[in-house]
PDB file of C-alpha atoms and ligand atoms in Angstrom:
ATOM      1  CA  MET A   1      10.650   1.728   2.136  1.00  0.00           C
ATOM      2  CA  SER A   2       8.978  -0.554   4.613  1.00  0.00           C
ATOM      3  CA  ARG A   3       5.173  -0.626   4.639  1.00  0.00           C
ATOM      4  CA  THR A   4       3.150  -1.609   7.673  1.00  0.00           C
ATOM      5  CA  ILE A   5      -0.314  -2.834   6.741  1.00  0.00           C
ATOM      6  CA  ALA A   6      -3.140  -3.715   9.119  1.00  0.00           C
ATOM      7  CA  ILE A   7      -5.686  -6.157   7.740  1.00  0.00           C
ATOM      8  CA  ALA A   8      -8.920  -5.052   9.340  1.00  0.00           C
ATOM      9  CA  ASN A   9     -12.677  -5.231   9.164  1.00  0.00           C
ATOM     10  CA  GLN A  10     -14.983  -5.024  12.169  1.00  0.00           C
ATOM     11  CA  LYS A  11     -17.086  -7.776  10.632  1.00  0.00           C
ATOM     12  CA  GLY A  12     -16.026 -11.345  11.430  1.00  0.00           C
ATOM     13  CA  GLY A  13     -15.363 -14.088   8.919  1.00  0.00           C
ATOM     14  CA  VAL A  14     -14.734 -11.858   5.906  1.00  0.00           C
ATOM     15  CA  GLY A  15     -11.307 -13.236   5.010  1.00  0.00           C
ATOM     16  CA  LYS A  16      -8.926 -11.119   7.102  1.00  0.00           C
ATOM     17  CA  THR A  17      -6.733 -13.989   8.249  1.00  0.00           C
ATOM     18  CA  THR A  18      -6.840 -15.755   4.879  1.00  0.00           C
ATOM     19  CA  THR A  19      -5.797 -12.517   3.192  1.00  0.00           C
ATOM     20  CA  ALA A  20      -3.003 -11.803   5.680  1.00  0.00           C
ATOM     21  CA  ALA A  21      -1.510 -15.271   5.144  1.00  0.00           C
ATOM     22  CA  ASN A  22      -1.885 -15.447   1.389  1.00  0.00           C
ATOM     23  CA  LEU A  23      -1.048 -11.856   0.541  1.00  0.00           C
ATOM     24  CA  GLY A  24       2.039 -12.309   2.730  1.00  0.00           C
ATOM     25  CA  ALA A  25       2.967 -15.514   0.929  1.00  0.00           C
ATOM     26  CA  ALA A  26       2.388 -13.951  -2.493  1.00  0.00           C
ATOM     27  CA  LEU A  27       4.538 -10.924  -1.622  1.00  0.00           C
ATOM     28  CA  GLY A  28       7.245 -13.255  -0.268  1.00  0.00           C
ATOM     29  CA  GLU A  29       7.112 -15.388  -3.408  1.00  0.00           C
ATOM     30  CA  GLY A  30       7.592 -12.211  -5.445  1.00  0.00           C
ATOM     31  CA  GLY A  31      10.857 -11.452  -3.631  1.00  0.00           C
ATOM     32  CA  SER A  32       9.719  -9.193  -0.772  1.00  0.00           C
ATOM     33  CA  THR A  33      10.574  -9.802   2.867  1.00  0.00           C
ATOM     34  CA  VAL A  34       7.417 -10.069   4.945  1.00  0.00           C
ATOM     35  CA  LEU A  35       6.701 -10.212   8.653  1.00  0.00           C
ATOM     36  CA  LEU A  36       3.221 -11.466   9.516  1.00  0.00           C
ATOM     37  CA  VAL A  37       2.101 -10.393  12.974  1.00  0.00           C
ATOM     38  CA  ASP A  38      -0.756 -12.296  14.588  1.00  0.00           C
ATOM     39  CA  LEU A  39      -2.799  -9.942  16.766  1.00  0.00           C
ATOM     40  CA  ASP A  40      -5.792 -12.237  17.270  1.00  0.00           C
ATOM     41  CA  PRO A  41      -6.048 -14.229  20.541  1.00  0.00           C
ATOM     42  CA  ARG A  42      -7.516 -17.140  18.580  1.00  0.00           C
ATOM     43  CA  ALA A  43      -4.142 -17.321  16.763  1.00  0.00           C
ATOM     44  CA  ASP A  44      -5.810 -18.227  13.451  1.00  0.00           C
ATOM     45  CA  LEU A  45      -3.009 -16.719  11.371  1.00  0.00           C
ATOM     46  CA  SER A  46      -0.373 -18.658  13.308  1.00  0.00           C
ATOM     47  CA  GLY A  47      -2.414 -21.838  12.908  1.00  0.00           C
ATOM     48  CA  TYR A  48      -2.898 -21.114   9.203  1.00  0.00           C
ATOM     49  CA  LEU A  49       0.867 -21.129   8.805  1.00  0.00           C
ATOM     50  CA  GLY A  50       1.325 -24.294  10.814  1.00  0.00           C
ATOM     51  CA  ILE A  51       2.327 -22.733  14.146  1.00  0.00           C
ATOM     52  CA  THR A  52       0.376 -23.918  17.185  1.00  0.00           C
ATOM     53  CA  LEU A  53       1.874 -22.730  20.452  1.00  0.00           C
ATOM     54  CA  PRO A  54       0.542 -23.590  23.908  1.00  0.00           C
ATOM     55  CA  ALA A  55      -0.644 -20.888  26.312  1.00  0.00           C
ATOM     56  CA  GLY A  56       2.356 -19.412  28.087  1.00  0.00           C
ATOM     57  CA  ALA A  57       4.780 -19.942  25.175  1.00  0.00           C
ATOM     58  CA  THR A  58       6.730 -16.824  24.242  1.00  0.00           C
ATOM     59  CA  SER A  59       4.584 -15.003  21.707  1.00  0.00           C
ATOM     60  CA  VAL A  60       3.385 -11.617  20.478  1.00  0.00           C
ATOM     61  CA  TYR A  61       1.750 -11.133  23.898  1.00  0.00           C
ATOM     62  CA  ASP A  62       5.159 -11.039  25.586  1.00  0.00           C
ATOM     63  CA  ALA A  63       6.614  -8.783  22.909  1.00  0.00           C
ATOM     64  CA  LEU A  64       3.788  -6.329  23.561  1.00  0.00           C
ATOM     65  CA  PHE A  65       3.685  -6.385  27.343  1.00  0.00           C
ATOM     66  CA  ASP A  66       6.928  -7.830  28.768  1.00  0.00           C
ATOM     67  CA  GLU A  67       9.723  -5.291  28.591  1.00  0.00           C
ATOM     68  CA  SER A  68      12.378  -8.001  28.611  1.00  0.00           C
ATOM     69  CA  VAL A  69      10.989  -9.588  25.418  1.00  0.00           C
ATOM     70  CA  ASP A  70      11.627  -8.009  22.039  1.00  0.00           C
ATOM     71  CA  MET A  71       9.406  -8.681  19.020  1.00  0.00           C
ATOM     72  CA  SER A  72      12.472 -10.159  17.282  1.00  0.00           C
ATOM     73  CA  ASP A  73      12.642 -12.795  20.078  1.00  0.00           C
ATOM     74  CA  VAL A  74       9.272 -14.264  19.132  1.00  0.00           C
ATOM     75  CA  ILE A  75       9.611 -14.339  15.339  1.00  0.00           C
ATOM     76  CA  LEU A  76       9.687 -17.724  13.644  1.00  0.00           C
ATOM     77  CA  GLU A  77      10.977 -18.376  10.164  1.00  0.00           C
ATOM     78  CA  ARG A  78       8.810 -20.359   7.794  1.00  0.00           C
ATOM     79  CA  ALA A  79       9.663 -22.603   4.890  1.00  0.00           C
ATOM     80  CA  TRP A  80       8.084 -20.218   2.381  1.00  0.00           C
ATOM     81  CA  PRO A  81      10.319 -17.617   0.790  1.00  0.00           C
ATOM     82  CA  GLY A  82      10.530 -14.237   2.467  1.00  0.00           C
ATOM     83  CA  LEU A  83       7.963 -15.078   5.135  1.00  0.00           C
ATOM     84  CA  GLU A  84       8.431 -14.758   8.890  1.00  0.00           C
ATOM     85  CA  VAL A  85       5.742 -14.905  11.542  1.00  0.00           C
ATOM     86  CA  ALA A  86       5.268 -13.364  14.974  1.00  0.00           C
ATOM     87  CA  PRO A  87       2.780 -15.876  16.396  1.00  0.00           C
ATOM     88  CA  ALA A  88       0.006 -15.365  18.932  1.00  0.00           C
ATOM     89  CA  THR A  89      -1.343 -17.601  21.665  1.00  0.00           C
ATOM     90  CA  ILE A  90      -4.534 -17.483  23.702  1.00  0.00           C
ATOM     91  CA  ASP A  91      -2.559 -15.310  26.164  1.00  0.00           C
ATOM     92  CA  LEU A  92      -3.396 -12.400  23.886  1.00  0.00           C
ATOM     93  CA  ALA A  93      -6.972 -12.605  25.234  1.00  0.00           C
ATOM     94  CA  GLY A  94      -5.578 -10.829  28.292  1.00  0.00           C
ATOM     95  CA  ALA A  95      -4.325  -7.890  26.245  1.00  0.00           C
ATOM     96  CA  GLU A  96      -7.495  -5.810  26.642  1.00  0.00           C
ATOM     97  CA  MET A  97      -7.236  -5.904  30.442  1.00  0.00           C
ATOM     98  CA  VAL A  98      -3.565  -4.963  30.445  1.00  0.00           C
ATOM     99  CA  MET A  99      -4.188  -2.154  27.970  1.00  0.00           C
ATOM    100  CA  MET A 100      -7.151  -0.792  29.958  1.00  0.00           C
ATOM    101  CA  ASP A 101      -4.848  -0.380  32.939  1.00  0.00           C
ATOM    102  CA  ARG A 102      -2.455   1.813  30.973  1.00  0.00           C
ATOM    103  CA  PRO A 103      -2.851   5.559  30.467  1.00  0.00           C
ATOM    104  CA  ALA A 104      -4.738   6.324  27.239  1.00  0.00           C
ATOM    105  CA  ASP A 105      -1.717   7.693  25.399  1.00  0.00           C
ATOM    106  CA  GLU A 106       0.311   4.571  26.188  1.00  0.00           C
ATOM    107  CA  ARG A 107      -2.293   1.912  25.462  1.00  0.00           C
ATOM    108  CA  HIS A 108      -2.731   2.881  21.815  1.00  0.00           C
ATOM    109  CA  VAL A 109       0.950   2.657  20.989  1.00  0.00           C
ATOM    110  CA  VAL A 110       1.788  -0.816  22.355  1.00  0.00           C
ATOM    111  CA  VAL A 111       1.914  -2.393  18.905  1.00  0.00           C
ATOM    112  CA  ALA A 112       3.680   0.577  17.302  1.00  0.00           C
ATOM    113  CA  ASP A 113       6.345   0.521  20.029  1.00  0.00           C
ATOM    114  CA  ALA A 114       6.879  -3.242  19.742  1.00  0.00           C
ATOM    115  CA  LEU A 115       7.326  -3.039  15.959  1.00  0.00           C
ATOM    116  CA  LYS A 116       9.425   0.121  15.811  1.00  0.00           C
ATOM    117  CA  SER A 117      12.868  -1.470  15.799  1.00  0.00           C
ATOM    118  CA  LEU A 118      11.809  -4.123  13.278  1.00  0.00           C
ATOM    119  CA  GLN A 119      10.108  -2.278  10.483  1.00  0.00           C
ATOM    120  CA  LYS A 120      13.338  -1.494   8.635  1.00  0.00           C
ATOM    121  CA  ARG A 121      14.138  -5.214   8.418  1.00  0.00           C
ATOM    122  CA  TYR A 122      11.124  -6.041   6.257  1.00  0.00           C
ATOM    123  CA  ASP A 123       9.583  -4.728   3.076  1.00  0.00           C
ATOM    124  CA  TYR A 124       6.140  -5.476   4.520  1.00  0.00           C
ATOM    125  CA  VAL A 125       4.860  -5.869   8.058  1.00  0.00           C
ATOM    126  CA  ILE A 126       1.339  -7.271   7.825  1.00  0.00           C
ATOM    127  CA  MET A 127      -0.874  -7.480  10.910  1.00  0.00           C
ATOM    128  CA  ASP A 128      -3.931  -9.692  11.218  1.00  0.00           C
ATOM    129  CA  SER A 129      -6.485  -8.293  13.634  1.00  0.00           C
ATOM    130  CA  PRO A 130      -9.511  -9.765  15.376  1.00  0.00           C
ATOM    131  CA  PRO A 131     -13.058  -8.765  14.388  1.00  0.00           C
ATOM    132  CA  GLY A 132     -14.661  -5.882  16.267  1.00  0.00           C
ATOM    133  CA  LEU A 133     -12.907  -2.714  17.227  1.00  0.00           C
ATOM    134  CA  GLN A 134     -11.092  -3.726  20.381  1.00  0.00           C
ATOM    135  CA  LEU A 135      -8.115  -1.923  21.849  1.00  0.00           C
ATOM    136  CA  LEU A 136      -5.818  -4.367  20.092  1.00  0.00           C
ATOM    137  CA  SER A 137      -7.349  -3.619  16.685  1.00  0.00           C
ATOM    138  CA  ILE A 138      -7.041   0.112  17.383  1.00  0.00           C
ATOM    139  CA  ALA A 139      -3.412  -0.359  18.408  1.00  0.00           C
ATOM    140  CA  ALA A 140      -2.808  -2.188  15.104  1.00  0.00           C
ATOM    141  CA  LEU A 141      -4.287   0.757  13.188  1.00  0.00           C
ATOM    142  CA  VAL A 142      -2.094   3.136  15.173  1.00  0.00           C
ATOM    143  CA  ALA A 143       0.989   1.074  14.290  1.00  0.00           C
ATOM    144  CA  ALA A 144       0.060   0.878  10.606  1.00  0.00           C
ATOM    145  CA  ASN A 145       0.658   3.271   7.718  1.00  0.00           C
ATOM    146  CA  GLU A 146      -2.040   1.516   5.762  1.00  0.00           C
ATOM    147  CA  VAL A 147      -5.120  -0.595   6.223  1.00  0.00           C
ATOM    148  CA  LEU A 148      -6.291  -3.258   3.801  1.00  0.00           C
ATOM    149  CA  VAL A 149      -9.950  -4.173   4.209  1.00  0.00           C
ATOM    150  CA  PRO A 150     -11.158  -7.594   3.094  1.00  0.00           C
ATOM    151  CA  GLN A 151     -14.866  -7.481   2.319  1.00  0.00           C
ATOM    152  CA  GLN A 152     -16.944 -10.566   1.720  1.00  0.00           C
ATOM    153  CA  CYS A 153     -19.142 -10.482  -1.380  1.00  0.00           C
ATOM    154  CA  SER A 154     -22.419 -10.604   0.553  1.00  0.00           C
ATOM    155  CA  PHE A 155     -24.999  -7.998   1.520  1.00  0.00           C
ATOM    156  CA  LEU A 156     -24.960  -9.123   5.120  1.00  0.00           C
ATOM    157  CA  ALA A 157     -21.257  -8.460   5.407  1.00  0.00           C
ATOM    158  CA  LEU A 158     -21.574  -4.930   4.014  1.00  0.00           C
ATOM    159  CA  HIS A 159     -22.757  -3.380   7.285  1.00  0.00           C
ATOM    160  CA  GLY A 160     -19.345  -3.221   8.877  1.00  0.00           C
ATOM    161  CA  LEU A 161     -17.668  -1.556   5.897  1.00  0.00           C
ATOM    162  CA  ARG A 162     -18.826   2.048   6.423  1.00  0.00           C
ATOM    163  CA  GLN A 163     -18.172   1.644  10.162  1.00  0.00           C
ATOM    164  CA  LEU A 164     -14.627   0.569   9.405  1.00  0.00           C
ATOM    165  CA  THR A 165     -13.906   3.468   7.064  1.00  0.00           C
ATOM    166  CA  ASP A 166     -15.405   5.856   9.672  1.00  0.00           C
ATOM    167  CA  SER A 167     -13.181   4.320  12.364  1.00  0.00           C
ATOM    168  CA  VAL A 168     -10.147   4.774  10.126  1.00  0.00           C
ATOM    169  CA  GLU A 169     -11.086   8.452   9.720  1.00  0.00           C
ATOM    170  CA  ARG A 170     -11.348   8.862  13.480  1.00  0.00           C
ATOM    171  CA  ILE A 171      -8.047   7.121  14.151  1.00  0.00           C
ATOM    172  CA  ARG A 172      -6.396   9.260  11.495  1.00  0.00           C
ATOM    173  CA  ALA A 173      -7.771  12.426  13.089  1.00  0.00           C
ATOM    174  CA  GLU A 174      -6.976  11.514  16.672  1.00  0.00           C
ATOM    175  CA  LEU A 175      -4.167   8.973  16.849  1.00  0.00           C
ATOM    176  CA  ASN A 176      -2.359   8.309  13.572  1.00  0.00           C
ATOM    177  CA  PRO A 177      -2.340  11.035  10.906  1.00  0.00           C
ATOM    178  CA  ALA A 178      -0.202   8.788   8.658  1.00  0.00           C
ATOM    179  CA  LEU A 179      -2.910   6.129   8.305  1.00  0.00           C
ATOM    180  CA  ARG A 180      -4.469   5.640   4.889  1.00  0.00           C
ATOM    181  CA  ILE A 181      -6.655   3.001   3.308  1.00  0.00           C
ATOM    182  CA  CYS A 182      -4.564   0.891   0.932  1.00  0.00           C
ATOM    183  CA  GLY A 183      -7.721  -0.659  -0.464  1.00  0.00           C
ATOM    184  CA  ILE A 184     -10.815  -2.770  -0.050  1.00  0.00           C
ATOM    185  CA  VAL A 185     -10.501  -6.278  -1.447  1.00  0.00           C
ATOM    186  CA  MET A 186     -13.637  -8.240  -2.224  1.00  0.00           C
ATOM    187  CA  THR A 187     -13.316 -11.852  -1.051  1.00  0.00           C
ATOM    188  CA  MET A 188     -15.094 -15.182  -1.408  1.00  0.00           C
ATOM    189  CA  GLN A 189     -16.669 -14.400  -4.741  1.00  0.00           C
ATOM    190  CA  ASP A 190     -18.921 -17.015  -6.274  1.00  0.00           C
ATOM    191  CA  ARG A 191     -18.946 -15.984  -9.918  1.00  0.00           C
ATOM    192  CA  ARG A 192     -22.158 -17.898 -10.558  1.00  0.00           C
ATOM    193  CA  THR A 193     -24.323 -15.718  -8.358  1.00  0.00           C
ATOM    194  CA  VAL A 194     -25.954 -12.435  -9.355  1.00  0.00           C
ATOM    195  CA  HIS A 195     -25.973 -11.520  -5.671  1.00  0.00           C
ATOM    196  CA  ASN A 196     -22.152 -11.501  -5.558  1.00  0.00           C
ATOM    197  CA  ARG A 197     -21.910  -9.315  -8.651  1.00  0.00           C
ATOM    198  CA  GLN A 198     -24.446  -6.871  -7.229  1.00  0.00           C
ATOM    199  CA  VAL A 199     -22.538  -6.553  -3.972  1.00  0.00           C
ATOM    200  CA  ILE A 200     -19.287  -5.870  -5.829  1.00  0.00           C
ATOM    201  CA  GLU A 201     -21.040  -3.202  -7.925  1.00  0.00           C
ATOM    202  CA  MET A 202     -22.507  -1.563  -4.824  1.00  0.00           C
ATOM    203  CA  VAL A 203     -19.142  -1.443  -3.089  1.00  0.00           C
ATOM    204  CA  ARG A 204     -17.476  -0.014  -6.206  1.00  0.00           C
ATOM    205  CA  GLU A 205     -20.199   2.632  -6.441  1.00  0.00           C
ATOM    206  CA  GLY A 206     -19.802   3.565  -2.792  1.00  0.00           C
ATOM    207  CA  PHE A 207     -16.033   3.406  -2.470  1.00  0.00           C
ATOM    208  CA  GLY A 208     -14.726   3.953  -6.008  1.00  0.00           C
ATOM    209  CA  GLU A 209     -10.971   3.804  -6.417  1.00  0.00           C
ATOM    210  CA  LEU A 210     -10.519   2.347  -2.969  1.00  0.00           C
ATOM    211  CA  VAL A 211     -11.789  -0.995  -4.227  1.00  0.00           C
ATOM    212  CA  MET A 212      -9.075  -3.266  -5.598  1.00  0.00           C
ATOM    213  CA  ASP A 213      -9.522  -4.610  -9.134  1.00  0.00           C
ATOM    214  CA  THR A 214      -8.649  -8.077  -7.875  1.00  0.00           C
ATOM    215  CA  VAL A 215     -11.522 -10.127  -6.492  1.00  0.00           C
ATOM    216  CA  ILE A 216     -10.673 -13.256  -4.509  1.00  0.00           C
ATOM    217  CA  PRO A 217     -12.798 -16.218  -5.633  1.00  0.00           C
ATOM    218  CA  THR A 218     -14.364 -18.757  -3.317  1.00  0.00           C
ATOM    219  CA  THR A 219     -12.707 -22.114  -3.595  1.00  0.00           C
ATOM    220  CA  ILE A 220     -12.620 -25.071  -1.278  1.00  0.00           C
ATOM    221  CA  ARG A 221      -8.862 -25.217  -1.934  1.00  0.00           C
ATOM    222  CA  VAL A 222      -8.410 -22.140   0.296  1.00  0.00           C
ATOM    223  CA  GLN A 223      -9.960 -24.030   3.195  1.00  0.00           C
ATOM    224  CA  GLU A 224      -7.933 -27.141   2.404  1.00  0.00           C
ATOM    225  CA  ALA A 225      -4.748 -25.061   2.348  1.00  0.00           C
ATOM    226  CA  ALA A 226      -5.609 -23.598   5.767  1.00  0.00           C
ATOM    227  CA  ALA A 227      -6.239 -27.085   7.130  1.00  0.00           C
ATOM    228  CA  ALA A 228      -2.886 -28.182   5.729  1.00  0.00           C
ATOM    229  CA  GLY A 229      -1.161 -25.201   7.375  1.00  0.00           C
ATOM    230  CA  GLU A 230       0.046 -23.857   4.052  1.00  0.00           C
ATOM    231  CA  PRO A 231      -0.512 -20.760   1.899  1.00  0.00           C
ATOM    232  CA  ILE A 232      -2.686 -21.251  -1.176  1.00  0.00           C
ATOM    233  CA  THR A 233       0.256 -20.068  -3.304  1.00  0.00           C
ATOM    234  CA  THR A 234       2.099 -23.332  -2.634  1.00  0.00           C
ATOM    235  CA  TYR A 235      -0.861 -25.613  -1.840  1.00  0.00           C
ATOM    236  CA  ASP A 236      -2.583 -24.980  -5.175  1.00  0.00           C
ATOM    237  CA  PRO A 237      -0.095 -22.741  -6.978  1.00  0.00           C
ATOM    238  CA  SER A 238      -1.915 -22.446 -10.293  1.00  0.00           C
ATOM    239  CA  GLY A 239      -5.463 -22.425  -8.895  1.00  0.00           C
ATOM    240  CA  PRO A 240      -7.712 -19.351  -9.120  1.00  0.00           C
ATOM    241  CA  ALA A 241      -7.225 -18.224  -5.503  1.00  0.00           C
ATOM    242  CA  ALA A 242      -3.418 -18.357  -5.739  1.00  0.00           C
ATOM    243  CA  VAL A 243      -3.556 -16.427  -9.017  1.00  0.00           C
ATOM    244  CA  ALA A 244      -5.870 -13.851  -7.392  1.00  0.00           C
ATOM    245  CA  TYR A 245      -3.658 -13.390  -4.331  1.00  0.00           C
ATOM    246  CA  ARG A 246      -0.649 -12.831  -6.618  1.00  0.00           C
ATOM    247  CA  GLU A 247      -2.651 -10.203  -8.511  1.00  0.00           C
ATOM    248  CA  LEU A 248      -3.612  -8.613  -5.203  1.00  0.00           C
ATOM    249  CA  ALA A 249       0.063  -8.520  -4.212  1.00  0.00           C
ATOM    250  CA  LYS A 250       0.863  -6.669  -7.463  1.00  0.00           C
ATOM    251  CA  GLU A 251      -1.895  -4.141  -6.755  1.00  0.00           C
ATOM    252  CA  VAL A 252      -0.704  -3.617  -3.200  1.00  0.00           C
ATOM    253  CA  ILE A 253       2.853  -3.060  -4.481  1.00  0.00           C
ATOM    254  CA  ALA A 254       1.552  -0.593  -7.050  1.00  0.00           C
ATOM    255  CA  ARG A 255      -0.343   1.355  -4.375  1.00  0.00           C
ATOM    256  CA  ALA A 256       2.803   2.227  -2.407  1.00  0.00           C
TER     257      ALA A 256
HETATM  258  N1  ATP B   1     -11.452 -17.447  -0.954  1.00  0.00           N
HETATM  259  C1  ATP B   1     -11.995 -18.295  -0.081  1.00  0.00           C
HETATM  260  N2  ATP B   1     -12.595 -19.424  -0.505  1.00  0.00           N
HETATM  261  C2  ATP B   1     -13.160 -20.286   0.366  1.00  0.00           C
HETATM  262  N3  ATP B   1     -13.163 -20.122   1.697  1.00  0.00           N
HETATM  263  C3  ATP B   1     -12.574 -19.010   2.183  1.00  0.00           C
HETATM  264  C4  ATP B   1     -11.960 -18.043   1.333  1.00  0.00           C
HETATM  265  N4  ATP B   1     -11.463 -17.055   2.108  1.00  0.00           N
HETATM  266  C5  ATP B   1     -11.754 -17.383   3.375  1.00  0.00           C
HETATM  267  N5  ATP B   1     -12.413 -18.555   3.431  1.00  0.00           N
HETATM  268  C6  ATP B   1     -12.910 -19.252   4.620  1.00  0.00           C
HETATM  269  O1  ATP B   1     -13.841 -18.422   5.279  1.00  0.00           O
HETATM  270  C7  ATP B   1     -13.681 -18.503   6.685  1.00  0.00           C
HETATM  271  C8  ATP B   1     -13.388 -17.111   7.242  1.00  0.00           C
HETATM  272  O2  ATP B   1     -12.151 -16.655   6.707  1.00  0.00           O
HETATM  273  P1  ATP B   1     -11.078 -15.936   7.641  1.00  0.00           P
HETATM  274  O3  ATP B   1     -10.810 -16.744   8.846  1.00  0.00           O
HETATM  275  O4  ATP B   1      -9.934 -15.561   6.793  1.00  0.00           O
HETATM  276  O5  ATP B   1     -11.907 -14.648   8.035  1.00  0.00           O
HETATM  277  P2  ATP B   1     -11.581 -13.591   9.190  1.00  0.00           P
HETATM  278  O6  ATP B   1     -12.119 -12.309   8.726  1.00  0.00           O
HETATM  279  O7  ATP B   1     -10.165 -13.667   9.567  1.00  0.00           O
HETATM  280  O8  ATP B   1     -12.479 -14.166  10.389  1.00  0.00           O
HETATM  281  P3  ATP B   1     -12.440 -13.634  11.907  1.00  0.00           P
HETATM  282  O9  ATP B   1     -13.157 -12.323  11.886  1.00  0.00           O
HETATM  283  O10 ATP B   1     -13.188 -14.701  12.649  1.00  0.00           O
HETATM  284  O11 ATP B   1     -11.018 -13.495  12.305  1.00  0.00           O
HETATM  285  C9  ATP B   1     -12.550 -19.491   6.932  1.00  0.00           C
HETATM  286  O12 ATP B   1     -13.095 -20.763   7.171  1.00  0.00           O
HETATM  287  C10 ATP B   1     -11.792 -19.485   5.620  1.00  0.00           C
HETATM  288  O13 ATP B   1     -11.133 -20.710   5.349  1.00  0.00           O
HETATM  289 MG1   MG B   2      -9.288 -13.908  11.447  1.00  0.00          MG
END
């Protein structure tokens, strides 16, 4: 059965895009078919996977708002096994305005509607969302069955976590009863610091089983891979971050 997973956290810079790209690559490497959908106007996920489209190029924006464009028209294949990408451009910055003009019951389902015909084609549809809880992020959570929450191992980043789980509750109650939290994955761990360990302990105490066993370590190789436009699983296949993302993929599979 196909699973549609939104990667979300209201807090910025916690590893959402990195997790979307590398979890997608790890699932693809393991034999799953994966569609990565870029729902961030900064198009970081697209850029991460080596796709840089100019404003105006056919992209997710058109699939969401132009009735003559289907999501399947904008999908690009990638060289990595199992992985396809629906890329964004800066045009997506206009999404909020377009959505505001729509009746409330229509604006929340734009992503769900655009993905409907596609979900059966993939084992996993993974959406990267921007920070903050904008209409686009809400629409991603309405389209999803599950949300995976990357959480940076730092006290400062913890603030958004309870907000996010509260938002998920509200969206479940009002807009998408099928939505559940797949898990919280702790990212950018520096094993040398006590601070990091304490944060992980606090999150485990507060959120229990929701927290994934896998913790993604900090390594400069992740940033190098992003700069090279390549998943960590091929850029540094035996390095600690690639190993961790493969473990995360196994956990996600097990939490079906
Ligand atoms: N495991 C890691 N090791 C080292 N650097 C990392 C790791 N994960 C993410 N980063 C870096 O941290 C920064 C933020 O990561 P990322 O862009 O994935 O976060 P984000 O939550 O998508 O941010 P935004 O909210 O701005 O969309 C990036 O520069 C990324 O390369
Ligand atoms: Mg991002």
